[in-house]
Short mmCIF file of the C-alpha atoms (twelve columns), coordinates in Angstrom:
data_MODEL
# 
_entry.id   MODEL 
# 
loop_
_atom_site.group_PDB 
_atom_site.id 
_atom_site.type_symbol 
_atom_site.label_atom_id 
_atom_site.label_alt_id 
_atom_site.label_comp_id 
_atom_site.label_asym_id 
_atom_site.label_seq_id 
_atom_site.Cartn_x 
_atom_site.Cartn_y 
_atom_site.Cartn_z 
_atom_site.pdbx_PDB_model_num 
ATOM 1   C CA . UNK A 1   100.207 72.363  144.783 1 
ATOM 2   C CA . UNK A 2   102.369 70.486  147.392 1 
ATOM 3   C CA . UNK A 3   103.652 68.486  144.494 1 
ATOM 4   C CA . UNK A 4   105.367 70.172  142.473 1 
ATOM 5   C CA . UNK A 5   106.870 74.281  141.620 1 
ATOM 6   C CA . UNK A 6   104.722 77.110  141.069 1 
ATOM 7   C CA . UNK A 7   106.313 78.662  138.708 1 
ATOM 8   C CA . UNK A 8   104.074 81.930  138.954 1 
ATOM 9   C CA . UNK A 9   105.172 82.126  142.841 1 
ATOM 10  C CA . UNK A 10  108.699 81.472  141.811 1 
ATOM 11  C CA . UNK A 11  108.623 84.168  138.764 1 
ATOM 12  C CA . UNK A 12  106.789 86.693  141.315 1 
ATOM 13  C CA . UNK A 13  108.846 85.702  144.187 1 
ATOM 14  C CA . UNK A 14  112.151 86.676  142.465 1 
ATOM 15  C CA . UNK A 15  110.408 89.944  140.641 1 
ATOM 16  C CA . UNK A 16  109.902 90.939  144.316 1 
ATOM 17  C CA . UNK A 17  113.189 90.428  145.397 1 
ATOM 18  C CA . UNK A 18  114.755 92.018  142.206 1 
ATOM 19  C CA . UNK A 19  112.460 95.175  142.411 1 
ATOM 20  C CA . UNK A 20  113.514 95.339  146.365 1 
ATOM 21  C CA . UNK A 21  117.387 94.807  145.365 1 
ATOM 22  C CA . UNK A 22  120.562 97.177  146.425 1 
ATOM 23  C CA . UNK A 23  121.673 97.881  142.636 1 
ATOM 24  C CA . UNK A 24  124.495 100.159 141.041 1 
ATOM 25  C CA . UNK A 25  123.862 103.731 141.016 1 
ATOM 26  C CA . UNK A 26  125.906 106.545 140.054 1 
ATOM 27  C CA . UNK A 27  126.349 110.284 141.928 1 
ATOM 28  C CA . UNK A 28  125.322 111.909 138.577 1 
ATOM 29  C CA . UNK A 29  122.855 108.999 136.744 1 
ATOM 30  C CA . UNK A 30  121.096 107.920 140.080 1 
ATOM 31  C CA . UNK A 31  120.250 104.419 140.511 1 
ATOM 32  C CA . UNK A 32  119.680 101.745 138.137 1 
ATOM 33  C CA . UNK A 33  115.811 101.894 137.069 1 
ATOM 34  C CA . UNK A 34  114.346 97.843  136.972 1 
ATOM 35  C CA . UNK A 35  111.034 97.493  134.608 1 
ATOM 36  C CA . UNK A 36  109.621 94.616  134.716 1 
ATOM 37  C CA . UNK A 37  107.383 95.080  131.495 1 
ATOM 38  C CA . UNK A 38  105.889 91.553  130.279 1 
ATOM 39  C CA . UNK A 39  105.086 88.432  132.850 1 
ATOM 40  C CA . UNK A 40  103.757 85.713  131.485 1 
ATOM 41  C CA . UNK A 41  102.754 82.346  133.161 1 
ATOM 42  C CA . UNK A 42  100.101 79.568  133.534 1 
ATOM 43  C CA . UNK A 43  97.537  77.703  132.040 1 
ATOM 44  C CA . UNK A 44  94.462  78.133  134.122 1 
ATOM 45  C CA . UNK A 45  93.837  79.558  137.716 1 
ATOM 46  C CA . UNK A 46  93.098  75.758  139.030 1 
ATOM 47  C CA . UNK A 47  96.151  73.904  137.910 1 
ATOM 48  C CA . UNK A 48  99.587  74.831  139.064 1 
ATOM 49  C CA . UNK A 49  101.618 76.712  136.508 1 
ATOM 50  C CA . UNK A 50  103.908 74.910  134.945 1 
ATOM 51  C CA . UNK A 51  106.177 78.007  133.791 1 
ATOM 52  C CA . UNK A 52  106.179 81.213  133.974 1 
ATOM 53  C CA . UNK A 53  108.966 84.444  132.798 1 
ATOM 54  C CA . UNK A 54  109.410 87.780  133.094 1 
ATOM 55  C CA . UNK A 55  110.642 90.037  130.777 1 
ATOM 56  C CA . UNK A 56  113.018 93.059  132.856 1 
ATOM 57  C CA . UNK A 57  114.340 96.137  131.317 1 
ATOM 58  C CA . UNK A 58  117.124 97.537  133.922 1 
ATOM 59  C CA . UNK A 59  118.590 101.182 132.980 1 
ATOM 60  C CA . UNK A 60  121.856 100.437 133.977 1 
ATOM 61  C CA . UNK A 61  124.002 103.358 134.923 1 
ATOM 62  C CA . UNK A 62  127.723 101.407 135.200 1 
ATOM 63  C CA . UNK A 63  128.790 98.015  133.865 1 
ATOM 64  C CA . UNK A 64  126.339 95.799  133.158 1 
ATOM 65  C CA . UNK A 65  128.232 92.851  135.286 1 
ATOM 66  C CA . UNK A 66  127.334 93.577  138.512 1 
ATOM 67  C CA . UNK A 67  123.750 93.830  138.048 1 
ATOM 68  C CA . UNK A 68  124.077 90.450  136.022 1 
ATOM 69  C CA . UNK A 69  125.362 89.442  139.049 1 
ATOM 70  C CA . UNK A 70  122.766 90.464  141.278 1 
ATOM 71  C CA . UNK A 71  119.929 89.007  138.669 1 
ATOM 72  C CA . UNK A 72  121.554 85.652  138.697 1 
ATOM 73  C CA . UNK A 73  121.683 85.272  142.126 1 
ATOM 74  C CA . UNK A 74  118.214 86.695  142.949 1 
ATOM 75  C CA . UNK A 75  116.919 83.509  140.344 1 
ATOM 76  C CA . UNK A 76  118.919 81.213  141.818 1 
ATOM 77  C CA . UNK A 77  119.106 77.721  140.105 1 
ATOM 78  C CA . UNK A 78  115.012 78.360  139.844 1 
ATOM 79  C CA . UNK A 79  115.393 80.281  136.307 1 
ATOM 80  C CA . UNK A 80  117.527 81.130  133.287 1 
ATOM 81  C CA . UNK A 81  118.575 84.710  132.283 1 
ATOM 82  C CA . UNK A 82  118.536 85.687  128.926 1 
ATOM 83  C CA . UNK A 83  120.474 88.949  127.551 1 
ATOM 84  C CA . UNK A 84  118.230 90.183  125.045 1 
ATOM 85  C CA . UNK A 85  120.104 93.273  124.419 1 
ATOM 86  C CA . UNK A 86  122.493 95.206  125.999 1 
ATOM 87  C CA . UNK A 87  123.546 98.815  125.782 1 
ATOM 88  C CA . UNK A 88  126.411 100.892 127.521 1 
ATOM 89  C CA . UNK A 89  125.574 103.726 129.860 1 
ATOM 90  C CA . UNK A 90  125.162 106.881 127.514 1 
ATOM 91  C CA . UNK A 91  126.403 110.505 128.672 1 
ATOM 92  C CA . UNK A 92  125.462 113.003 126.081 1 
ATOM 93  C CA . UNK A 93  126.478 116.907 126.002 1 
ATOM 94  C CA . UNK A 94  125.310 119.518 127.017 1 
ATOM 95  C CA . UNK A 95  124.081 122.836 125.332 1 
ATOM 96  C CA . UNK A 96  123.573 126.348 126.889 1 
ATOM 97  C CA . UNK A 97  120.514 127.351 127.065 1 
ATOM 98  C CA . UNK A 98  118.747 123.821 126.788 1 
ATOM 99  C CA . UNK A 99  117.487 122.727 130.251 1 
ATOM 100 C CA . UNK A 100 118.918 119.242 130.856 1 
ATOM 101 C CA . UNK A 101 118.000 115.990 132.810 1 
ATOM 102 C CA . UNK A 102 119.219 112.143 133.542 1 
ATOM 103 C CA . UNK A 103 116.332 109.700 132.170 1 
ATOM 104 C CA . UNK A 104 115.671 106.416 132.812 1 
ATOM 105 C CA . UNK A 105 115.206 105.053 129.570 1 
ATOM 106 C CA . UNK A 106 116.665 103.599 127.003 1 
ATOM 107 C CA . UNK A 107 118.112 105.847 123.483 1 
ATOM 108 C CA . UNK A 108 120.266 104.342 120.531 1 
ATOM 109 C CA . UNK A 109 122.652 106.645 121.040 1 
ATOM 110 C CA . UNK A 110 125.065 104.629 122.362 1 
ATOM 111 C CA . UNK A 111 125.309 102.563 119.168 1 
ATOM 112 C CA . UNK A 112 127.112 105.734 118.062 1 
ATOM 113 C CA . UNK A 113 129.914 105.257 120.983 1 
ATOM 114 C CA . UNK A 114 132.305 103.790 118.511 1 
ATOM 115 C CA . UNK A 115 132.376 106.918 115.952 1 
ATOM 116 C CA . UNK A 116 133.950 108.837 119.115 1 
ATOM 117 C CA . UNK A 117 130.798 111.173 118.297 1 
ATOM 118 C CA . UNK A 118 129.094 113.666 121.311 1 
ATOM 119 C CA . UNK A 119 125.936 113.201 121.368 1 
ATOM 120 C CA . UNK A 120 122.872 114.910 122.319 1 
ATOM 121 C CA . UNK A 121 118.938 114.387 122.492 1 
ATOM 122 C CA . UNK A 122 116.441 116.657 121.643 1 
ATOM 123 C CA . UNK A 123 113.090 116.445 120.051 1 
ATOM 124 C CA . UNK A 124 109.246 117.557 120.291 1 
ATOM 125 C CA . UNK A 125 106.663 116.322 122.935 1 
ATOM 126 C CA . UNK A 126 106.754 115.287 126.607 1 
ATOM 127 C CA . UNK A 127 108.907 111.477 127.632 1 
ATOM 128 C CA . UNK A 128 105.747 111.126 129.798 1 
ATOM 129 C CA . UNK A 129 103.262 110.313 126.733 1 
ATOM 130 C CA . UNK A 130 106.438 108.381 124.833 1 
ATOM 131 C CA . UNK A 131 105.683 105.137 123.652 1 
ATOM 132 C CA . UNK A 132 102.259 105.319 125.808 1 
ATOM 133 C CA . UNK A 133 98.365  104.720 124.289 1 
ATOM 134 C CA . UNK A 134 98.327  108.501 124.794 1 
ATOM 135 C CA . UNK A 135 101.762 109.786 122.751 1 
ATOM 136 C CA . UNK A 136 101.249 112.483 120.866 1 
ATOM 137 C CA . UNK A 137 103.076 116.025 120.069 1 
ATOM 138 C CA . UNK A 138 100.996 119.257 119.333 1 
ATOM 139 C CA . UNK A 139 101.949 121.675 116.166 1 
ATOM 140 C CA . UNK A 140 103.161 123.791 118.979 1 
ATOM 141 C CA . UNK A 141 105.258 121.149 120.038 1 
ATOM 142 C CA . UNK A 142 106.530 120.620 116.445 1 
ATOM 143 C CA . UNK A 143 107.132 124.700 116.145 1 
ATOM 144 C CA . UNK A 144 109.215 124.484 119.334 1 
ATOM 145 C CA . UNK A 145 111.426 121.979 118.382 1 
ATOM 146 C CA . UNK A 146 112.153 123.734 114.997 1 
ATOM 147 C CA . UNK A 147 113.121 126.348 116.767 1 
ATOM 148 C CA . UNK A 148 115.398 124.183 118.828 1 
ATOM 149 C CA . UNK A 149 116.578 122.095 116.511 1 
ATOM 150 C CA . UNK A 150 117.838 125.923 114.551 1 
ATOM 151 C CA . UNK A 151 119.520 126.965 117.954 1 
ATOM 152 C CA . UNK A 152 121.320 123.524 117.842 1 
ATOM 153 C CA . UNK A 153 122.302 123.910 114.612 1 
ATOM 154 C CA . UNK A 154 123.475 127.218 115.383 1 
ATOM 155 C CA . UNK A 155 125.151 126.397 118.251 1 
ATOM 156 C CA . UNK A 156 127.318 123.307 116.724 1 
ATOM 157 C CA . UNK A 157 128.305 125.206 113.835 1 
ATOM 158 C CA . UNK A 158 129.551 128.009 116.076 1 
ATOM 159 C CA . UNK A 159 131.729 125.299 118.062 1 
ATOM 160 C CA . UNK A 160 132.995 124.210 114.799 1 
ATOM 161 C CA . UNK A 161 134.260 127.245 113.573 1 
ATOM 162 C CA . UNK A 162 135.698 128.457 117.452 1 
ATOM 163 C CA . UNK A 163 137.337 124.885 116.738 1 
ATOM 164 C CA . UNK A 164 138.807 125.026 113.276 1 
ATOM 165 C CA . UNK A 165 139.963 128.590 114.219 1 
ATOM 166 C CA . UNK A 166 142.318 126.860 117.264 1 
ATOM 167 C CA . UNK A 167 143.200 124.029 115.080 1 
# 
């Protein structure tokens, strides 16, 4: 081990440090959210890994340069950082009578940034089963949403027409 890098210790060494880092936050989206969701690394546990990388997901909640920043200098010279994608900070609308919430996840709503569209998201279930071995909605959770998704419905098309009638 005394000649040469562990890359494990070097890949867990700067996952420490990233996980423990001052990052952006934001008064209404809280602070940046760091997952570090895939590590991969070595070859056997009696030879010295050779390599080793992590694969981060960071919520960001203002431009994506500073943390870039921050990333590149927690890695140093000891690793490369790949953007594998990269997604502006989404704020999406509100509706009365739908309980809101920030989340720390990622959406593909921002794609829609460019159409100058508001946004909102709404659907059946709990986030805390999403994209989990245990995800699943209930029929009740299906009824509920139609319900929702009418109210929404209702609700846009009532903006519209207090809209057109100002126009």
């Amino acid at each position: 081990p005394e000649l040469g890098v562990d890359a494990n210790r070097a890949a867990i060494e700067a996952a420490y440090r990233l996980l423990n880092a001052k990052l952006p936050s934001d008064r209404e989206l809280g602070a940046t959210t760091v997952n570090i969701g895939v590590l991969r690394g070595g070859i056997a546990g009696n030879v010295v890994s050779p390599s080793a990388s992590l694969q981060v997901l960071a919520r960001t909640v203002s431009d994506h340069g500073p943390l870039l920043d921050t990333i590149r200098t927690i890695v140093g010279d000891t690793a490369e950082v790949d953007v594998a994608y990269n997604v502006p900070v989404a704020r999406m609308m509100n509706l009365p009578g739908f309980s809101s919430r920030v989340a720390a996840f990622c959406t593909d709503i921002p794609n829609f940034a460019p159409l100058g569209a508001e946004c909102l998201l709404f659907g059946p279930g709990s986030i805390h089963v999403a994209h989990t071995q245990r995800e699943h909605i209930s029929e009740a959770d299906v009824v509920e949403a139609y319900h929702g998704y009418l109210r929404i419905f209702d609700l846009l098309n009532e903006r519209l027409k207090t809209s057109a009638a100002h126009a």
